[in-house]
Short mmCIF file of C-alpha atoms in Angstrom, two decimals:
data_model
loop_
_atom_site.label_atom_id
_atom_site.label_comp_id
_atom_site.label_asym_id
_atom_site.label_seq_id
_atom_site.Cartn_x
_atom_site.Cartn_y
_atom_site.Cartn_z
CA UNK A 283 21.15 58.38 73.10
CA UNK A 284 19.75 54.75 73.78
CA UNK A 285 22.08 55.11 77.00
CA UNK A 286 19.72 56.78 78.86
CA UNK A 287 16.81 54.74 78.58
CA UNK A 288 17.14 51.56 78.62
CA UNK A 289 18.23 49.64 81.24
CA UNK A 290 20.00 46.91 79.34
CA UNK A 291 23.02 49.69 78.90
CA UNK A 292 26.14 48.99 79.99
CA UNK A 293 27.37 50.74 83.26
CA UNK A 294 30.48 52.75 81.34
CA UNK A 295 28.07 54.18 79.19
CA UNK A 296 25.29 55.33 82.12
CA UNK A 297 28.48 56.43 83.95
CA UNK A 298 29.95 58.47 80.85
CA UNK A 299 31.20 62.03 81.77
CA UNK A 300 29.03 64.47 79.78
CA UNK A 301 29.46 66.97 77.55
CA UNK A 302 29.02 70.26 79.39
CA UNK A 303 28.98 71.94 76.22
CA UNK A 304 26.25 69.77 74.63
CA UNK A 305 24.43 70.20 77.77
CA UNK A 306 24.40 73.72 77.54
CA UNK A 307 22.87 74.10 74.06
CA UNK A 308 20.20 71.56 74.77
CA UNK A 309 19.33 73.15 77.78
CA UNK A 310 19.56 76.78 75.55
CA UNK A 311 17.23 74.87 72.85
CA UNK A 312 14.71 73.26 75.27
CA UNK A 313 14.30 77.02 77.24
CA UNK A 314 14.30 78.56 73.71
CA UNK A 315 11.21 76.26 72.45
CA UNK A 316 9.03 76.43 76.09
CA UNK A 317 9.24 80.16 75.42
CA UNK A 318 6.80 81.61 77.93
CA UNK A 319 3.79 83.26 77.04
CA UNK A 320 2.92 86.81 79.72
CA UNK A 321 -0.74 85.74 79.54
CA UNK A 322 0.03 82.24 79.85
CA UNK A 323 -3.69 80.10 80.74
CA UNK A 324 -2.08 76.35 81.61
CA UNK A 325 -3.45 76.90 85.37
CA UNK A 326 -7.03 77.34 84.39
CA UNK A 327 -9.12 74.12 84.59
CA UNK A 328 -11.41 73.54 81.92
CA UNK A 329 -14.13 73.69 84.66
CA UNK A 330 -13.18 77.51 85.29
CA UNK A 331 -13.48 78.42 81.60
CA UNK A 332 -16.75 80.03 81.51
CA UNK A 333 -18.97 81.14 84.59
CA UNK A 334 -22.88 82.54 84.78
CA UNK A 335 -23.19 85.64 86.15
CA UNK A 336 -26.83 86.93 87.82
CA UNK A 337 -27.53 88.04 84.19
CA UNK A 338 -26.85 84.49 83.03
CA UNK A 339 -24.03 85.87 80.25
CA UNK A 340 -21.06 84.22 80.10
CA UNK A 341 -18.06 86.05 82.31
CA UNK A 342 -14.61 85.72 81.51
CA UNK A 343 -12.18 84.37 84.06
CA UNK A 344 -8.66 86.38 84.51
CA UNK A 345 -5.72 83.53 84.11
CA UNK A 346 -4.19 83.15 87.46
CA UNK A 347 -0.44 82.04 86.77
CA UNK A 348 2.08 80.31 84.43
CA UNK A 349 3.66 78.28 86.75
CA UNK A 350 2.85 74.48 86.86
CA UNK A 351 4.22 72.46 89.54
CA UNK A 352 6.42 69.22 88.87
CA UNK A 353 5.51 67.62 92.02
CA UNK A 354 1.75 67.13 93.56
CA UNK A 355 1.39 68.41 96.77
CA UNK A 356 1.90 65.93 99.63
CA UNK A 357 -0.68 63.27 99.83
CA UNK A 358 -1.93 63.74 96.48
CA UNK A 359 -1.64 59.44 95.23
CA UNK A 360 -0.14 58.76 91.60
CA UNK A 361 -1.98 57.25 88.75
CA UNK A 362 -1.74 55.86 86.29
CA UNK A 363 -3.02 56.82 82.33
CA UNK A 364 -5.82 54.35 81.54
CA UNK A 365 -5.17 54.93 77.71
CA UNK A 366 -1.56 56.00 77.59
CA UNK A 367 0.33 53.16 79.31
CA UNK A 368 1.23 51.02 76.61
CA UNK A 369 3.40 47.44 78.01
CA UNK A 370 5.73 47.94 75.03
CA UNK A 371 6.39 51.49 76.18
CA UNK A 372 10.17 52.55 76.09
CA UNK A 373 9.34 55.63 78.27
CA UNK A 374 8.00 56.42 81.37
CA UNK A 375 6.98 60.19 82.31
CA UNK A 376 5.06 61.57 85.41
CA UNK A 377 2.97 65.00 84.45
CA UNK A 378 2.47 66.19 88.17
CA UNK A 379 0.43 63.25 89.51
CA UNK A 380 0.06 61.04 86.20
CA UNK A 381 2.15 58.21 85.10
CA UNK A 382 2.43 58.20 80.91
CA UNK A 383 4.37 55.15 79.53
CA UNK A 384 4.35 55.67 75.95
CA UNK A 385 6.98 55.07 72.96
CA UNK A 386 9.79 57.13 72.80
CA UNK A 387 9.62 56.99 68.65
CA UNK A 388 6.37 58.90 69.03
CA UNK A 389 7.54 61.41 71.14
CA UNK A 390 10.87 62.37 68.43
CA UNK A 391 8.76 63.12 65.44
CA UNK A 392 9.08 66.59 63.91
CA UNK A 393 12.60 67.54 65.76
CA UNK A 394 10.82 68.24 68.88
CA UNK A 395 12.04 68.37 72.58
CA UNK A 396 12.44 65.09 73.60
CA UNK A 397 14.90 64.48 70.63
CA UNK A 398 16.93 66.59 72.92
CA UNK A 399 15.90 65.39 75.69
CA UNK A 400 16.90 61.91 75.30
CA UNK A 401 20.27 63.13 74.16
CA UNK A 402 21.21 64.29 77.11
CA UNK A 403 23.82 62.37 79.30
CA UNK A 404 22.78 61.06 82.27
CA UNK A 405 24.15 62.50 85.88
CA UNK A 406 27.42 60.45 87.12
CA UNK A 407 26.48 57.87 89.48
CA UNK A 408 22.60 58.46 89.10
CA UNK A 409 20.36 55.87 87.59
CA UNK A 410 18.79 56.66 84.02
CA UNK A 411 15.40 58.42 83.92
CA UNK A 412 12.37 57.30 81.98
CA UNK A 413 12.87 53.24 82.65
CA UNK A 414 10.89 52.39 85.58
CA UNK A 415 8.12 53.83 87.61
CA UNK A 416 10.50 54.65 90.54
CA UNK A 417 12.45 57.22 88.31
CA UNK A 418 10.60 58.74 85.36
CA UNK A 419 10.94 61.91 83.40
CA UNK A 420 8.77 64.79 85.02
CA UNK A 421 7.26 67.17 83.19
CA UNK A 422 5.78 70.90 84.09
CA UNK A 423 2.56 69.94 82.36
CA UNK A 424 -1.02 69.58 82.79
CA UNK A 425 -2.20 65.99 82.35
CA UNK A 426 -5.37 66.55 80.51
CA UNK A 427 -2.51 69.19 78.11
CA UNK A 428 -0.51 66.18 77.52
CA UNK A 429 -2.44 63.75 76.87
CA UNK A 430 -4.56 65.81 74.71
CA UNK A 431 -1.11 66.29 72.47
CA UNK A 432 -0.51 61.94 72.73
CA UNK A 433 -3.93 61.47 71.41
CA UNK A 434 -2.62 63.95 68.44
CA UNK A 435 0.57 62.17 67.97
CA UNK A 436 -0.99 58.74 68.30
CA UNK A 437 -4.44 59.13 66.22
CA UNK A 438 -4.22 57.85 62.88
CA UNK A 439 -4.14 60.55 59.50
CA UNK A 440 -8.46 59.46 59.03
CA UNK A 441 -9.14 60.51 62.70
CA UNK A 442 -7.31 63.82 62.43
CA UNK A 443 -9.18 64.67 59.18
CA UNK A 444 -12.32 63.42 61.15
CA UNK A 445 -11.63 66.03 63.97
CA UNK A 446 -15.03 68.19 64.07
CA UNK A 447 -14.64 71.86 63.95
CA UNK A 448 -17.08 72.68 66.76
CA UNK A 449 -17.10 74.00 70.20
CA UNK A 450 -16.89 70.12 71.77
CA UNK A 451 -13.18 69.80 70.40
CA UNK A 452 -12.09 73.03 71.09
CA UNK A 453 -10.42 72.62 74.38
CA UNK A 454 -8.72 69.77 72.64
CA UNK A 455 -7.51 72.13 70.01
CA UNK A 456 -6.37 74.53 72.02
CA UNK A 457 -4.71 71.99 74.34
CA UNK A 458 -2.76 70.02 71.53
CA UNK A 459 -1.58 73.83 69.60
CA UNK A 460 -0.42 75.26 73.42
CA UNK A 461 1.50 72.00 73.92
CA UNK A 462 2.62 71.03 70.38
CA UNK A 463 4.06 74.59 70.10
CA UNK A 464 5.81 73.83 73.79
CA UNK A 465 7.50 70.85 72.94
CA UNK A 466 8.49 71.75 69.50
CA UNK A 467 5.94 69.76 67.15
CA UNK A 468 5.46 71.78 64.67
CA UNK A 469 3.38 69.64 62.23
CA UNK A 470 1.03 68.92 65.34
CA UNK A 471 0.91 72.80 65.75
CA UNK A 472 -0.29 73.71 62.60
CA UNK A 473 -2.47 71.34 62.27
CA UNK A 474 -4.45 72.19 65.78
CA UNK A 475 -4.27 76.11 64.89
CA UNK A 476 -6.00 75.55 61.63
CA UNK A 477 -8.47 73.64 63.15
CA UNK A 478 -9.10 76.20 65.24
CA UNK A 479 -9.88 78.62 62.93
CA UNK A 480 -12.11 76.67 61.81
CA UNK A 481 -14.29 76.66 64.82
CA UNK A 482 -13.91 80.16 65.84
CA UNK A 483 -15.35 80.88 62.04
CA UNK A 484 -18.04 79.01 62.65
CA UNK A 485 -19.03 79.02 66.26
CA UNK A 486 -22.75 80.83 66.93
CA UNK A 487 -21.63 81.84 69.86
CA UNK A 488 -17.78 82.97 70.47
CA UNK A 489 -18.09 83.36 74.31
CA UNK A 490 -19.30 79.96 74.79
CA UNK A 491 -17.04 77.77 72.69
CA UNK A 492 -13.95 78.17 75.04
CA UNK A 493 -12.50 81.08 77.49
CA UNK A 494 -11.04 84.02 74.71
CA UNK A 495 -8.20 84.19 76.86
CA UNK A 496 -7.37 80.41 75.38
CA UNK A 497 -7.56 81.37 71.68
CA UNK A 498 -5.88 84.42 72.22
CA UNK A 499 -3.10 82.63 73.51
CA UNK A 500 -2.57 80.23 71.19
CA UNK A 501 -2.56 82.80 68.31
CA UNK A 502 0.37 84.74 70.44
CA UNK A 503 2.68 81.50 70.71
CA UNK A 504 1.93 79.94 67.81
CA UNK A 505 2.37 83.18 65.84
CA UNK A 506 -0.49 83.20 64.46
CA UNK A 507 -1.94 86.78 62.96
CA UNK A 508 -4.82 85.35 61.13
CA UNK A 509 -6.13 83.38 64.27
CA UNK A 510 -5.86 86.56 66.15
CA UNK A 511 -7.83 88.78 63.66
CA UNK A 512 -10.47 85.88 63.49
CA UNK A 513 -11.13 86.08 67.12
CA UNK A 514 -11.01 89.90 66.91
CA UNK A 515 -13.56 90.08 64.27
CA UNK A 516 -16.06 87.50 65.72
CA UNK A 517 -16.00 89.20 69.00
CA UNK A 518 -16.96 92.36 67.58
CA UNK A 519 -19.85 90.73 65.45
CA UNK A 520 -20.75 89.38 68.30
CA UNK A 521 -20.87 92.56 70.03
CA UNK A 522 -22.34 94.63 67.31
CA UNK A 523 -25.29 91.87 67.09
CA UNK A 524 -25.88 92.06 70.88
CA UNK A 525 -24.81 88.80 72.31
CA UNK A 526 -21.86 89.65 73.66
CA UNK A 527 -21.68 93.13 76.28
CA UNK A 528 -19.54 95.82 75.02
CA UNK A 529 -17.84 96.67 78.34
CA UNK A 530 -16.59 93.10 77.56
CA UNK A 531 -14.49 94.17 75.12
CA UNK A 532 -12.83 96.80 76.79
CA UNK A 533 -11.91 94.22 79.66
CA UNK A 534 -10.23 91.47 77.41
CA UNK A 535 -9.13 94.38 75.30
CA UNK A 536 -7.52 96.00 78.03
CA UNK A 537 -5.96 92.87 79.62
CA UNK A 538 -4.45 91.63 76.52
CA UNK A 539 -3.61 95.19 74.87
CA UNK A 540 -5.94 94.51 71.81
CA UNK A 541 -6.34 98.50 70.32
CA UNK A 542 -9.12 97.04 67.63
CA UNK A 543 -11.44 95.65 71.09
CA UNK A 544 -10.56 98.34 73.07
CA UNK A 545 -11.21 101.29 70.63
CA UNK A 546 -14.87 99.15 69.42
CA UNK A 547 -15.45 98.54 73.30
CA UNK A 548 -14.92 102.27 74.42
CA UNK A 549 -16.55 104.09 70.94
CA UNK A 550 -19.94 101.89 71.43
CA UNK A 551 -20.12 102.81 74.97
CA UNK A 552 -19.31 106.60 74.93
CA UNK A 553 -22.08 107.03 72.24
CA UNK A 554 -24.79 106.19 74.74
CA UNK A 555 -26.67 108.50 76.97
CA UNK A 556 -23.50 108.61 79.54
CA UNK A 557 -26.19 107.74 82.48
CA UNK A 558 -26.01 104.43 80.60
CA UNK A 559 -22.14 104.22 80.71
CA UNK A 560 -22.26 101.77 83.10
CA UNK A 561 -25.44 100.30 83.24
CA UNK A 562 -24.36 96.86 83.74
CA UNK A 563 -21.47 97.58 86.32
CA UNK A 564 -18.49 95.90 84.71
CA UNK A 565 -16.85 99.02 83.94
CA UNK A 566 -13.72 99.57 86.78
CA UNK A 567 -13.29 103.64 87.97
CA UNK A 568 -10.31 103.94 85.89
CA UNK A 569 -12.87 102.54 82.49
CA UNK A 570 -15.41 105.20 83.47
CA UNK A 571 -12.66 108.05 83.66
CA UNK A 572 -11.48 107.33 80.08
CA UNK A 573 -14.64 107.48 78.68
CA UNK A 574 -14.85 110.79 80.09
CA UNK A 575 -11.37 111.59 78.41
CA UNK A 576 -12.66 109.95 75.15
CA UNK A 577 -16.34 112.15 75.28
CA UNK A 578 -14.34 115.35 75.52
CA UNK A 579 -11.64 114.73 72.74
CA UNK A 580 -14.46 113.23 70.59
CA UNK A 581 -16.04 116.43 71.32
CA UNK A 582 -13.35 118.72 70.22
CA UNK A 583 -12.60 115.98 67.21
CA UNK A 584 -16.42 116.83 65.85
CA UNK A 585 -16.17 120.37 66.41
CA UNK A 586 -13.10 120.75 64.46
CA UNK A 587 -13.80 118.08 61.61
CA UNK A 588 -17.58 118.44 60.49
CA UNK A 589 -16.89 122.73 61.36
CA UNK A 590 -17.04 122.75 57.66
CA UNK A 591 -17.41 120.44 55.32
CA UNK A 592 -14.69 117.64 54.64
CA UNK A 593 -12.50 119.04 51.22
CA UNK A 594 -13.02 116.15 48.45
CA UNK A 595 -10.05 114.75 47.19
CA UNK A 596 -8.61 116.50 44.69
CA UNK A 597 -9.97 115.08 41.22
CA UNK A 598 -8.63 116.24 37.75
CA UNK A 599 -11.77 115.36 35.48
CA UNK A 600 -14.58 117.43 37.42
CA UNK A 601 -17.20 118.14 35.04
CA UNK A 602 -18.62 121.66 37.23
CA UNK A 603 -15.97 123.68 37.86
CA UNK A 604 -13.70 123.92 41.06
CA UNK A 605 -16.59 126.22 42.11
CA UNK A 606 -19.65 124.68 41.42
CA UNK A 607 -18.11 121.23 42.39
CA UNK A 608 -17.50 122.53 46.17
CA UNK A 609 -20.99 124.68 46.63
CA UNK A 610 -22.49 121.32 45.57
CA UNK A 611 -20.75 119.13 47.54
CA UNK A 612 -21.22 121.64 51.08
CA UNK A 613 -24.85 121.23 50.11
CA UNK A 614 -24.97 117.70 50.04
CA UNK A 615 -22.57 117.79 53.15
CA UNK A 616 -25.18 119.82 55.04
CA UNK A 617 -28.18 117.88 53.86
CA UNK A 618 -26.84 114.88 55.40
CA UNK A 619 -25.92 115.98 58.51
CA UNK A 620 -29.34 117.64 58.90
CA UNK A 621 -30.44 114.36 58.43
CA UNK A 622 -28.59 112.26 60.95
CA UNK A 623 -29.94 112.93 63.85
CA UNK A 624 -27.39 110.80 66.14
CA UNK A 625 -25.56 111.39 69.05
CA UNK A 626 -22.85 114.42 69.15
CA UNK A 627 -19.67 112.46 69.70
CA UNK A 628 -20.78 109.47 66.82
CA UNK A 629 -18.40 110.77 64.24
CA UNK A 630 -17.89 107.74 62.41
CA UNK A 631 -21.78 107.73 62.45
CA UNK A 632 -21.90 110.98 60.90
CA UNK A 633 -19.25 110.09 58.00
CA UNK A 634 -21.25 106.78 57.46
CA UNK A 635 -24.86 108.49 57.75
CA UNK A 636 -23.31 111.08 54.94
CA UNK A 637 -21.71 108.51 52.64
CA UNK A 638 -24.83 106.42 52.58
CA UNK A 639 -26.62 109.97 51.44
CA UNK A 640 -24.56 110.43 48.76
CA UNK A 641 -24.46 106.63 47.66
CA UNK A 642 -28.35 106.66 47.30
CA UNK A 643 -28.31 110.49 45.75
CA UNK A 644 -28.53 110.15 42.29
CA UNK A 645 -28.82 113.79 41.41
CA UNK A 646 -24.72 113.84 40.83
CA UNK A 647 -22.84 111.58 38.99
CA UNK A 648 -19.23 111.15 37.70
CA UNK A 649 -15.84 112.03 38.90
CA UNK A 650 -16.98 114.47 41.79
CA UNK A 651 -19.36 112.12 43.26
CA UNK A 652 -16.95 109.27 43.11
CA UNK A 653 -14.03 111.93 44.86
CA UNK A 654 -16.79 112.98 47.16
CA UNK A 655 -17.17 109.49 48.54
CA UNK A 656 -13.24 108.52 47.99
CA UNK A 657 -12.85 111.47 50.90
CA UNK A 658 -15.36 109.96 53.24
CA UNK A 659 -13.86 106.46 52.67
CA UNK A 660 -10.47 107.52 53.86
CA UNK A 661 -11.29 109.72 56.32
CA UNK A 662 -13.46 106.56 57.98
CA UNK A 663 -10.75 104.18 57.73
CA UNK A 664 -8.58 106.39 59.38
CA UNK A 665 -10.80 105.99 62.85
CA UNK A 666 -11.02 102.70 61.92
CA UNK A 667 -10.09 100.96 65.63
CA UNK A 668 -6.68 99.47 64.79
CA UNK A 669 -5.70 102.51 63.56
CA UNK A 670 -7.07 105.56 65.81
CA UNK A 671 -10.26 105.31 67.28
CA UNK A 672 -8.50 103.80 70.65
CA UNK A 673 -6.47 106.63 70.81
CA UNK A 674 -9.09 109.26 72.39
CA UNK A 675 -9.18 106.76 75.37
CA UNK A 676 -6.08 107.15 76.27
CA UNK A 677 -5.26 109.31 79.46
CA UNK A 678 -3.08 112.05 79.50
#
């Protein structure tokens, strides 16, 4: 292990004939642990995270590709770290055109990578990699990413707990979870997503703490459901308090194949006067046809459903009669939707506007009025977007 970095090793050992079998299953573990993400963000500069358009909201930026190159381009000089070039360093690694000489003891914490890494044998005949300047250890990496994840592993336990959950450490955050999950520190990993829940809880604004596409992809490789469903529900806050454009969320919805932003995004739009569809011109040809789709099954949905009134669930203690229990409640049913007033294809308007009617009614009380609003509450969370709304969007 020692072999391969330090240059005080003897020759026979440097020389050793590996293990093709150990080679293999580091090589399996390494690939295994820089699992690739689709939607992968590491080529986006932090300066191409958010950009004004004429309206002066915040656009989001597409990621461009996955693929970051070991080698600058020709005529491109190396550097030098300022802060991570230590002169009792034991390792030295070059991220694309940066020079990191930093101790290896830091870098094997938590079973990452590099504990593999620097168990692997050396080439026969080649000199060892990571001891001087002339030969170090590349790595695919940004060099803002890693040393973003050096400060983590470096920074004493009081500075981590000092760590401010705002929007000015967020690209930090996001930096230190995407590269902590890379390289296998799993402590480090943790500790960034939680963090970032954190901010995305309490951000004002969602759109301008850091580009979505960032968070989004930290909660797919780091596995993390609740930071997904955090972002999901701020957006549409966001959205449904008017700071944030609802043809938005059917792009990011769309790109990443979220059915909650993509059935809020579509629904809020298809409500509208459909001469305001597109009023702001983000929506694509193929967008504009599926509202289309969407208006006409929403359509036929309404028709069908509020046709006659919704049957209550069936309740065992009514206190009227089977009879008189159903003329009261298509009464109440029709009173409510005389009184709504909104657009033809708002269903889960309608079901809301009548539930509120009944909530503030006071004229019926007991087990029908409680089986009365038990049926609207199901029949609501059944459109719910994660579970159906999205669906009438879909083409053919």
């Amino acid at each position: 292990m020692d072999a391969t970095l330090h240059p005080e090793s003897s020759q026979s050992d440097l020389l050793a004939t590996p293990d093709s079998n150990k080679i293999d299953l580091a090589k399996e573990e390494v690939v295994l642990r820089r699992k690739a993400y689709p939607l992968a963000i590491d080529d986006i500069d932090s300066s191409d995270d958010r950009k004004e358009g004429s309206s002066g909201r915040i656009q989001l930026q597409r990621p461009l590709s996955s693929h970051i190159p070991t080698t600058p381009a020709v005529g491109v000089p190396l550097r030098r770290d300022e802060r991570y070039c230590f002169d009792d360093g034991n390792v030295i690694l070059l991220v694309y055109d940066t020079f990191f000489k930093v101790h290896r003891s830091r870098l094997c914490v938590d079973d990452s990578v590099f504990t593999t890494l620097f168990c692997l044998p050396q080439e026969v005949g080649s000199a060892a990699e990571g001891v001087s300047w002339h030969r170090p250890i590349r790595l695919p990496e940004k060099p803002r990413r890693f040393a973003n994840l050096l400060w983590a592993l470096y920074a004493l336990p009081a500075e981590l707990k000092n760590v401010a959950d705002d929007s000015a450490n967020c690209l930090r955050l996001v930096d230190i979870a995407m590269a902590a999950q890379k390289y296998g520190f799993h402590t480090t990993e943790n500790w960034a997503v939680d963090r970032l829940k954190k901010v995305v809880k309490s951000a004002e604004n969602v759109d301008g703490v850091v580009n979505p596409w960032r968070i989004f992809s930290v909660a797919s490789a780091c596995q993390s459901d609740e930071l997904r469903q955090i972002m999901i529900e701020r957006i549409i806050e966001q959205a449904n308090h008017r700071r944030l454009a609802w043809s938005w969320l059917v792009t990011i919805g769309e790109a990443l194949q979220i059915t909650e932003l993509m059935g809020e995004g579509y629904y809020h739009i298809v409500i509208r006067d459909h001469t305001r569809w597109n009023e702001d011109g983000k929506l694509t040809e193929a967008q504009v046809a599926k509202l289309y789709i969407g208006f006409c099954r929403l359509v036929t949905y309404k028709d069908i459903l509020f046709g006659s009134p919704l049957l209550p669930i069936t309740h065992h203690n009514c206190l009227m009669g089977p009879d008189v229990c159903r003329a009261r409640w298509e009464l109440m049913w029709r009173q409510a939707m005389d009184l709504c007033g909104l657009p033809s294809v708002h269903i889960i308007g309608y079901l809301s506007a009548v539930l509120k009617y009944i909530r503030h009614n006071h004229t019926f009380q007991g087990p029908c009025r409680n089986a009365w609003i038990a049926t609207l509450v199901a029949k609501i969370d059944e459109l719910k977007p994660s579970n159906r709304l999205h669906e009438f969007f879909k083409p053919q």
